[in-house]
Short mmCIF file of C-alpha atoms and ligand atoms in Angstrom, two decimals:
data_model
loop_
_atom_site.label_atom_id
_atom_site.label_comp_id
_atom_site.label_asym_id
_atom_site.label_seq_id
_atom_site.Cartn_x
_atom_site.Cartn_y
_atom_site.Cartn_z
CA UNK A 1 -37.84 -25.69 72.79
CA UNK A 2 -34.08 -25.89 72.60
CA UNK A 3 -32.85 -25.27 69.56
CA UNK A 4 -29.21 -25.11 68.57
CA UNK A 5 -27.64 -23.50 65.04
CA UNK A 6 -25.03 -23.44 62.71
CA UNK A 7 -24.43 -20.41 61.14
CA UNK A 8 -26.06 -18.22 63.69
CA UNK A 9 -23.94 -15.26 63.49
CA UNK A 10 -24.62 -14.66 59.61
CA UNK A 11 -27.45 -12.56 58.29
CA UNK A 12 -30.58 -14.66 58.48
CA UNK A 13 -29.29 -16.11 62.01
CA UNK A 14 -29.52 -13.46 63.53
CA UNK A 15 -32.60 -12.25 62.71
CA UNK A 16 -33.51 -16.10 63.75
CA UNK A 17 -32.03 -16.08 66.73
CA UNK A 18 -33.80 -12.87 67.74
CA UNK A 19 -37.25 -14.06 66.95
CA UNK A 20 -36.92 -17.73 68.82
CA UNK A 21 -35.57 -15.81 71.73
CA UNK A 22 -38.54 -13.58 71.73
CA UNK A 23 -40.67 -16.91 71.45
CA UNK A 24 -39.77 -17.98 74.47
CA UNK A 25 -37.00 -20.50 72.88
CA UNK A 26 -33.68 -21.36 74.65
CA UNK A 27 -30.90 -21.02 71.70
CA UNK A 28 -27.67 -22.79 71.70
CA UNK A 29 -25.51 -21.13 68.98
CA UNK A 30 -23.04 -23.27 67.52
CA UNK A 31 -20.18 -21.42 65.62
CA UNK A 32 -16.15 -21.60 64.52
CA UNK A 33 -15.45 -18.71 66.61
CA UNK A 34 -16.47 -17.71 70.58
CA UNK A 35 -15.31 -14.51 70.34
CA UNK A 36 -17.00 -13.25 66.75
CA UNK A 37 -20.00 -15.08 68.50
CA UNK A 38 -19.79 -13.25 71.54
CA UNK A 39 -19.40 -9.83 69.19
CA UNK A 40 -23.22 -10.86 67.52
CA UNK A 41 -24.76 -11.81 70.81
CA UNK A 42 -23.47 -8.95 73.38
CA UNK A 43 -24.59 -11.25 76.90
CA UNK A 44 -26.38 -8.16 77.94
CA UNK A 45 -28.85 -8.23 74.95
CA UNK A 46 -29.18 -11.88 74.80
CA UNK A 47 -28.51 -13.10 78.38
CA UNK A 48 -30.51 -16.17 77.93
CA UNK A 49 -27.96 -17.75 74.74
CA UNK A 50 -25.07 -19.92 75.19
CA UNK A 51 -22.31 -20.63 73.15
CA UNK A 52 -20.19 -23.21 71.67
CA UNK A 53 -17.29 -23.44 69.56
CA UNK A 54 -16.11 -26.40 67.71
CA UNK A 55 -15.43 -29.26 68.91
CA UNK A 56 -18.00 -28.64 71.94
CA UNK A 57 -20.67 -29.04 69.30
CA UNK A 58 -22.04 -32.40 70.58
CA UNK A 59 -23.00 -31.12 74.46
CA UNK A 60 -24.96 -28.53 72.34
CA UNK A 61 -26.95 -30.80 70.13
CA UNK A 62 -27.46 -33.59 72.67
CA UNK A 63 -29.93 -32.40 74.82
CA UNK A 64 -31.45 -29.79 72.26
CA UNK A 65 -34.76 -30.58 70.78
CA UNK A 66 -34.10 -29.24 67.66
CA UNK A 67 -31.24 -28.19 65.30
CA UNK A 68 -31.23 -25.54 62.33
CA UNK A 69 -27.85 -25.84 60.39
CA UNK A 70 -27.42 -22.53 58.24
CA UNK A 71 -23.52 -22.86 58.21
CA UNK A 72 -21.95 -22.06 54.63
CA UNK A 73 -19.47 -20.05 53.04
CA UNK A 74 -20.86 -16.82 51.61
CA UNK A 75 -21.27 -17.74 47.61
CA UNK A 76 -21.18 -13.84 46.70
CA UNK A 77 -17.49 -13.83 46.27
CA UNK A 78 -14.97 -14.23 43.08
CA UNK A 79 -15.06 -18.45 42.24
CA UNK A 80 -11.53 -19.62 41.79
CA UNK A 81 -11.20 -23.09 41.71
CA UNK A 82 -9.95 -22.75 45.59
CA UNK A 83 -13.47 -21.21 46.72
CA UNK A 84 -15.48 -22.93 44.86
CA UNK A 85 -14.13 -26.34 46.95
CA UNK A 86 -14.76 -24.07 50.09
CA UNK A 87 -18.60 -22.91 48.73
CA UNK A 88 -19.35 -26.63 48.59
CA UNK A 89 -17.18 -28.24 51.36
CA UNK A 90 -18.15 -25.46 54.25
CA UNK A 91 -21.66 -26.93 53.65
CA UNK A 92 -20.82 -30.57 53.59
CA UNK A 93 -18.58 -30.96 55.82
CA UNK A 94 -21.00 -28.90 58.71
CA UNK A 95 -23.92 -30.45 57.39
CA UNK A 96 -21.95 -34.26 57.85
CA UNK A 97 -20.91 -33.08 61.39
CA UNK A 98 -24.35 -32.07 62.73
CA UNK A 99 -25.64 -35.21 60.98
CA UNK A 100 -23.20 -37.36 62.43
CA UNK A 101 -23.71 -36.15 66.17
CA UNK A 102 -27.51 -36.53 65.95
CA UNK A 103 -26.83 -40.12 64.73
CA UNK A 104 -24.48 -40.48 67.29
CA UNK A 105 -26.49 -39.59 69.94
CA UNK A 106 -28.72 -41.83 72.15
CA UNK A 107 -32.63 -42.04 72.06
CA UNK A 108 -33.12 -39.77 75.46
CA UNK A 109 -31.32 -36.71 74.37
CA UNK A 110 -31.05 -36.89 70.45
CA UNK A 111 -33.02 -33.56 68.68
CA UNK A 112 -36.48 -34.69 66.81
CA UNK A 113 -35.63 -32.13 64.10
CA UNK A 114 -33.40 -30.71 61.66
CA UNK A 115 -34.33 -27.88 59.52
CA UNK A 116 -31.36 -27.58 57.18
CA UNK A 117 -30.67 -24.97 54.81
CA UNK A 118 -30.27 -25.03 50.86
CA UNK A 119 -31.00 -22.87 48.08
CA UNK A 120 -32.59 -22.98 45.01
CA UNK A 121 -29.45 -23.07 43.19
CA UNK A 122 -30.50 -26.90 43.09
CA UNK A 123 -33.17 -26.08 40.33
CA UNK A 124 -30.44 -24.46 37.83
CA UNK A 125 -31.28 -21.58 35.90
CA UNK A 126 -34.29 -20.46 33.30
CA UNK A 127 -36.04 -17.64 31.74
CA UNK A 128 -38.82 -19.64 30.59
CA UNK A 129 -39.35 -22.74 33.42
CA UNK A 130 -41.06 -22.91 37.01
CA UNK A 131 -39.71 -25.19 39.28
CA UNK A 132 -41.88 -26.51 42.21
CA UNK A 133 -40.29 -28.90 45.24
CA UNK A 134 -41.04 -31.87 42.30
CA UNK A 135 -39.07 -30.00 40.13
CA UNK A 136 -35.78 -31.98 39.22
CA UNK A 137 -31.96 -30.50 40.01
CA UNK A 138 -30.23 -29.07 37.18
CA UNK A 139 -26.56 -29.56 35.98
CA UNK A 140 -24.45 -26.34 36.65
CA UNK A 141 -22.31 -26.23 39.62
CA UNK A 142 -24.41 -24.80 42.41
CA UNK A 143 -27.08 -27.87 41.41
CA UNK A 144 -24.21 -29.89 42.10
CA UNK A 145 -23.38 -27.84 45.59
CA UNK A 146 -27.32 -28.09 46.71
CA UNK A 147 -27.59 -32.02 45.91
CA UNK A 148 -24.91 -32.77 47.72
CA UNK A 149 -25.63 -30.34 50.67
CA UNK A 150 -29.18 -32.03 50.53
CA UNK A 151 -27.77 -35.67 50.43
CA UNK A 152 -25.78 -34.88 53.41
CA UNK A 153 -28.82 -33.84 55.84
CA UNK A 154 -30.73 -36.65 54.32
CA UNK A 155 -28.34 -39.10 55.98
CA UNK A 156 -30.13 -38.02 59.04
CA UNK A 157 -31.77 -40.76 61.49
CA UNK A 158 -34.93 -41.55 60.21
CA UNK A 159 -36.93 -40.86 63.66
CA UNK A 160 -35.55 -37.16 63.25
CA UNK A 161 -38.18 -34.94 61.45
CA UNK A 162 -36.13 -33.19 58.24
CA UNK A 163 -36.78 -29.96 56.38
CA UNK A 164 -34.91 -29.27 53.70
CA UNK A 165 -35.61 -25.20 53.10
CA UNK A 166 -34.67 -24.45 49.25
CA UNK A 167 -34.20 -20.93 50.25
CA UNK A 168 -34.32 -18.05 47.73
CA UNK A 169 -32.78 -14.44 47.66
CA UNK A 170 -33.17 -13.30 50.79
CA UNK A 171 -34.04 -9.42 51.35
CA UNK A 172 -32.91 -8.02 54.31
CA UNK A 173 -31.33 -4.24 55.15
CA UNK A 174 -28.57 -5.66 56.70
CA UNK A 175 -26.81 -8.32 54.87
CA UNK A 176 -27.32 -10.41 51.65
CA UNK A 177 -27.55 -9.52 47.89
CA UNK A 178 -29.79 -6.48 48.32
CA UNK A 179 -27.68 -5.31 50.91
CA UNK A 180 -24.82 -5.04 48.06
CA UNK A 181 -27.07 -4.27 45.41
CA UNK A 182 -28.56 -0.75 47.20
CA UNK A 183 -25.03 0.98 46.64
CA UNK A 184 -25.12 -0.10 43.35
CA UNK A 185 -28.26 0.75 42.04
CA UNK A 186 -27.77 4.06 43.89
CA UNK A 187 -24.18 4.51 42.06
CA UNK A 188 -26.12 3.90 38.65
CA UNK A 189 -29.15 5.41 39.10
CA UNK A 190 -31.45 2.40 39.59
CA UNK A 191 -32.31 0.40 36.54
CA UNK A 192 -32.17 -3.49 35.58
CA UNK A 193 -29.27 -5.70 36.41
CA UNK A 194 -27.87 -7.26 32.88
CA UNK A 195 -30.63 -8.01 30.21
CA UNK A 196 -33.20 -7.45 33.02
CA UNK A 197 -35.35 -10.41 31.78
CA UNK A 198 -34.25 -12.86 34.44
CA UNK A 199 -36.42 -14.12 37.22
CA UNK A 200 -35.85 -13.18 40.45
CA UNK A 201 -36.96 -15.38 43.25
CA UNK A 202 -37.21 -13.52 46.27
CA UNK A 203 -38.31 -13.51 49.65
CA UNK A 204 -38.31 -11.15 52.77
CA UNK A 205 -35.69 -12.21 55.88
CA UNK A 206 -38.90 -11.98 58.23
CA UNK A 207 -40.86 -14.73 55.84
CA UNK A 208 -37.84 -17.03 55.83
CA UNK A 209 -37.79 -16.37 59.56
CA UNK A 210 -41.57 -17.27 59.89
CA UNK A 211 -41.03 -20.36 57.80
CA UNK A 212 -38.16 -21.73 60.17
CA UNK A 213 -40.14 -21.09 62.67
CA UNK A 214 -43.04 -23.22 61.54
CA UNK A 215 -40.61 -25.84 60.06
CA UNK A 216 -38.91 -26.30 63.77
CA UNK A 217 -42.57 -26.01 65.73
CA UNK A 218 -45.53 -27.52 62.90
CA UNK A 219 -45.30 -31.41 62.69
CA UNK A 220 -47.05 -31.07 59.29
CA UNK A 221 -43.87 -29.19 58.23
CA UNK A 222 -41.17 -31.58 56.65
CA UNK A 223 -39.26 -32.97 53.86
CA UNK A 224 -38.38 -29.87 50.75
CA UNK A 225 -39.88 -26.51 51.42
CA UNK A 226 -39.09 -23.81 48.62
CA UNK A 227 -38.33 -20.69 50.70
CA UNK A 228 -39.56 -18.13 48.30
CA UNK A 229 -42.32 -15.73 48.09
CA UNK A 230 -44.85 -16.79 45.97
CA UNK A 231 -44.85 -14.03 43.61
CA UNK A 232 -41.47 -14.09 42.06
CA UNK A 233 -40.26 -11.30 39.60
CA UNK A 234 -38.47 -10.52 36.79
CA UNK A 235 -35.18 -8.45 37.98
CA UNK A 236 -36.53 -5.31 35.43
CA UNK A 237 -39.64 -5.25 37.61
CA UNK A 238 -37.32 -5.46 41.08
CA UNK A 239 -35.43 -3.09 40.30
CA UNK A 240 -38.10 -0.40 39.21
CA UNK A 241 -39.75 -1.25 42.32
CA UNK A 242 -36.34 -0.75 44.52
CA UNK A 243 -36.20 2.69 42.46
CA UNK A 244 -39.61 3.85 43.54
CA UNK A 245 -39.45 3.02 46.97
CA UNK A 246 -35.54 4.78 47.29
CA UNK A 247 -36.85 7.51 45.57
CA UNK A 248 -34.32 6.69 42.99
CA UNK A 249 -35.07 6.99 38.71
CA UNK A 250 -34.30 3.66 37.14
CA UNK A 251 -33.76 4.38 33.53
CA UNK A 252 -29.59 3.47 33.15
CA UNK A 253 -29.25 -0.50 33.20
CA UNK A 254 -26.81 -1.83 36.14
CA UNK A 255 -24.01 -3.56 33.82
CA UNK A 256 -23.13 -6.99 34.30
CA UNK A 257 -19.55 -6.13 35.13
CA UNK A 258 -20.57 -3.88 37.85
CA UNK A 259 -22.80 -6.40 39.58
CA UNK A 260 -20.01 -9.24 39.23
CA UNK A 261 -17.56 -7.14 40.68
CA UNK A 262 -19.33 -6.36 43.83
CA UNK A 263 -21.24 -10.36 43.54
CA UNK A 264 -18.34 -12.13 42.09
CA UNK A 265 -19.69 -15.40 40.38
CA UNK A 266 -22.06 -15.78 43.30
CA UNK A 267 -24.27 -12.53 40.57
CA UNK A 268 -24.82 -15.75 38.57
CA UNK A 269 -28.15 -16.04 40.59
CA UNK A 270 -29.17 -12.81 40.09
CA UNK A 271 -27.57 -12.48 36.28
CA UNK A 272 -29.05 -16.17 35.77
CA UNK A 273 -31.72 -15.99 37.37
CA UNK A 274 -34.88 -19.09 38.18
CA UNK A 275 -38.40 -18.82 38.53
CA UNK A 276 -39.07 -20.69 41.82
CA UNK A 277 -42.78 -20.73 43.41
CA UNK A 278 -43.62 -22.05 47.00
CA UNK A 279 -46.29 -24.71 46.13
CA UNK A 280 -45.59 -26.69 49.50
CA UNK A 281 -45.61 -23.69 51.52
CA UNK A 282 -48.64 -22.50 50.41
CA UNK A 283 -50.09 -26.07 50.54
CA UNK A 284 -49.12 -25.91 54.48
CA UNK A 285 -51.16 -22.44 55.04
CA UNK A 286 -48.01 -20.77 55.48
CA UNK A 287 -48.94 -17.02 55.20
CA UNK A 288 -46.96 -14.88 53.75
CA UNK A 289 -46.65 -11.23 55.45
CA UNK A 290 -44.54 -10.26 52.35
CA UNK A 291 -45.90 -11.64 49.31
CA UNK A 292 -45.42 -8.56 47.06
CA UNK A 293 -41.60 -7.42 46.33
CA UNK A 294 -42.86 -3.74 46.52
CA UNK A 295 -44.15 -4.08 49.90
CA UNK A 296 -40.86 -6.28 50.84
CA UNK A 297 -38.92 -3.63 49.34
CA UNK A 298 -40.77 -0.48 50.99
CA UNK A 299 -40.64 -2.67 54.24
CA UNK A 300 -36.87 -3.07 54.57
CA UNK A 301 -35.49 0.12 52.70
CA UNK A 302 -37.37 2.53 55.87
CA UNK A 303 -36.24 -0.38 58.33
CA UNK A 304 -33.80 1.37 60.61
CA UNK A 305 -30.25 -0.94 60.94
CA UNK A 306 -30.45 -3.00 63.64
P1 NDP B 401 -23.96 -15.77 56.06
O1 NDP B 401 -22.82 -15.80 55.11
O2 NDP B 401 -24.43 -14.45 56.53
O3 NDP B 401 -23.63 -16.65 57.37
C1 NDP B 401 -23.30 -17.99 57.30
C2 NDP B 401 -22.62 -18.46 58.58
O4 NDP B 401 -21.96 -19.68 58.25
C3 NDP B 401 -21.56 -17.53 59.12
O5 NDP B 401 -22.09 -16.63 60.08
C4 NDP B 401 -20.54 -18.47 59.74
O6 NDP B 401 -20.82 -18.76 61.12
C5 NDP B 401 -20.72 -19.76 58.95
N1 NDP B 401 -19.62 -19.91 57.98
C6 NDP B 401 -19.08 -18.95 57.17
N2 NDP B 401 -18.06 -19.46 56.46
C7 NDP B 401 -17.95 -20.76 56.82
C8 NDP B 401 -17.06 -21.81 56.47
N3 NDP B 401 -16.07 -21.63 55.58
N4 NDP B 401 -17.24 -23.02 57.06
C9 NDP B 401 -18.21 -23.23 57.97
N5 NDP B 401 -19.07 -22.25 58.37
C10 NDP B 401 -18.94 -21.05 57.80
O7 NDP B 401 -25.15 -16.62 55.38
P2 NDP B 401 -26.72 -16.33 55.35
O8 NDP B 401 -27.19 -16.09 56.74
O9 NDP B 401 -27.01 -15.34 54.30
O10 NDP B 401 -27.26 -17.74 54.83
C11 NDP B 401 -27.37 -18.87 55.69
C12 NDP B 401 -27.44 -20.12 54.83
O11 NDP B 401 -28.56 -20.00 53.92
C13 NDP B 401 -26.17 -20.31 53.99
O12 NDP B 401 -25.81 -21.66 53.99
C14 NDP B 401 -26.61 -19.87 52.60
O13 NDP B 401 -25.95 -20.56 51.55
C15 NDP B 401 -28.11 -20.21 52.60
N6 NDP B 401 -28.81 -19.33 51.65
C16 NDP B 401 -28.80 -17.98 51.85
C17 NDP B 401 -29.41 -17.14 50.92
C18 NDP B 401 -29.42 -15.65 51.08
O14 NDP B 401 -29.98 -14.94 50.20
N7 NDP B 401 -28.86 -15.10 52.16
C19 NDP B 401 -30.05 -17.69 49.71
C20 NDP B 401 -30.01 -19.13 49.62
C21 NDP B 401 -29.39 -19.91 50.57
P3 NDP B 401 -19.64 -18.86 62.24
O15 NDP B 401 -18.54 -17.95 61.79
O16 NDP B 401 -20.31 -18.40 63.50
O17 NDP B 401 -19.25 -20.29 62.28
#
């Protein structure tokens, strides 16, 4: 397939870049900047890519058979009123574009698919509460950010085949929360982040990976996936875990304070926290290779950086 994507550079595009490449897939990346582009994708490791800056976009897309849009501001900064319009209107506004082009386009070289990214931030937050893909949107402000994300890729044409992946904390060695959270829990010794009673809905960058994979490639993929693992934790339980497998104690909790200031707001979903299971994933036969945040964990803290 051809498959061009927003948000390619960041820290699960990579990774998804990497595998569709290995699959044999021709990738268009579409990004704001060539030359950070160019930076990611050295032409000698990934001769086979090509790239396009805004507003080349549209010779990208037309022609591709498929589009993944993973284009957003990162949400793990401090939320003045200022970046909290950029958190939502980075999404929207790439979401609208992509949208708009495939609409645009004529029937011989419009994509069949869009697999779009959004988190599950649309549930809102609970200690108590499951949510499943039936599960209605809550009413704090990163709801409000996913429904309207959402409502833009659902604009697509209706002959386009959409998934909407609700994805949860990814876990990766080289970006993401854990990524900020390993210096941290090594500066305080391991232990639970805040009351340590939230749930933490995780799920392992090569899972996510697998699952966009599927999503672009399995016609019995579409509509709202939950991208989580199905055995979600409470962050007490993480964390103890991320302490055995760095050989680290956890016995001092990681204060709230600490986690903000290296999270900003964005430490809402970990301080917050939602309990978030895969129901239509596992209804597909999607199989997980990381089910089990210890193995995750173990997995990605002996991964050398890539
Ligand atoms: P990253 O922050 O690593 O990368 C996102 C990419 O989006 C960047 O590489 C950049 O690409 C583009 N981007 C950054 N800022 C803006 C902006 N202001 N306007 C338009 N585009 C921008 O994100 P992740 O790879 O971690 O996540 C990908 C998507 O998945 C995001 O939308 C995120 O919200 C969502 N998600 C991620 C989770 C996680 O745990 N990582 C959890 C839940 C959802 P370029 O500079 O090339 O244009």
């Amino acid at each position: 397939m051809i498959i061009s994507i927003t948000g390619a550079t960041g820290f699960i595009g990579r990774r998804l870049v990497q595998r569709l490449i290995a699959d044999n897939h021709s990738v268009h990346v579409l990004t704001r900047s060539r030359s950070k582009a160019q930076l990611v994708f050295p032409v000698k490791a990934f001769p086979g890519i090509t790239i396009a800056e805004e507003p080349e976009w549209h010779k990208s897309i037309q022609g591709s058979n498929a589009v993944v849009n993973l284009a957003g501001m990162p949400i793990s900064t401090r939320w003045s009123s200022e970046v909290k319009k950029e958190i939502k209107q980075s999404r929207i506004s790439t979401t609208s574009k992509v949208v708009d082009i495939i609409n645009r386009s004529s029937d011989d070289v419009r994509p069949m698919v869009l697999v779009s990214a959004t988190a599950i931030g649309y549930y809102g937050t609970s200690e108590t509460q499951a949510f499943d893909e039936q599960s209605p949107s809550g009413n704090d402000y990163l709801s409000e950010v996913c429904r309207e994300w959402e409502g833009r890729a659902l604009g697509v044409n209706k002959n386009v085949k959409l998934v909407l992946i609700r994805i949860g904390v990814v876990l990766g060695k080289d970006g993401g929360a854990l990524a900020k959270m390993i210096p941290l829990f090594m500066l305080f010794a391991g232990g639970p982040l805040g009351s340590g009673k939230q749930w933490f809905s995780w799920i392992h960058l090569d899972d996510l990976v697998n699952l966009i994979s599927e999503a672009l490639t399995n016609p019995s993929y579409r509509g709202v996936i939950n991208g989580t693992a199905p055995n979600p934790v409470r962050l007490a339980e993480m964390c103890e875990h991320l302490g055995q497998v760095m050989g680290r104690p956890s016995w001092l909790p990681v204060p709230d304070f600490a986690l903000k200031a290296v999270l900003g707001e964005g430490a809402s979903i970990v301080l917050d926290g939602q309990r978030v299971l895969p129901v239509k994933a596992k209804e597909l036969g999607f199989s997980f290779r990381y089910p089990f945040v210890k193995e995750a964990l173990r997995a990605i803290v002996s991964e050398k950086p890539s």
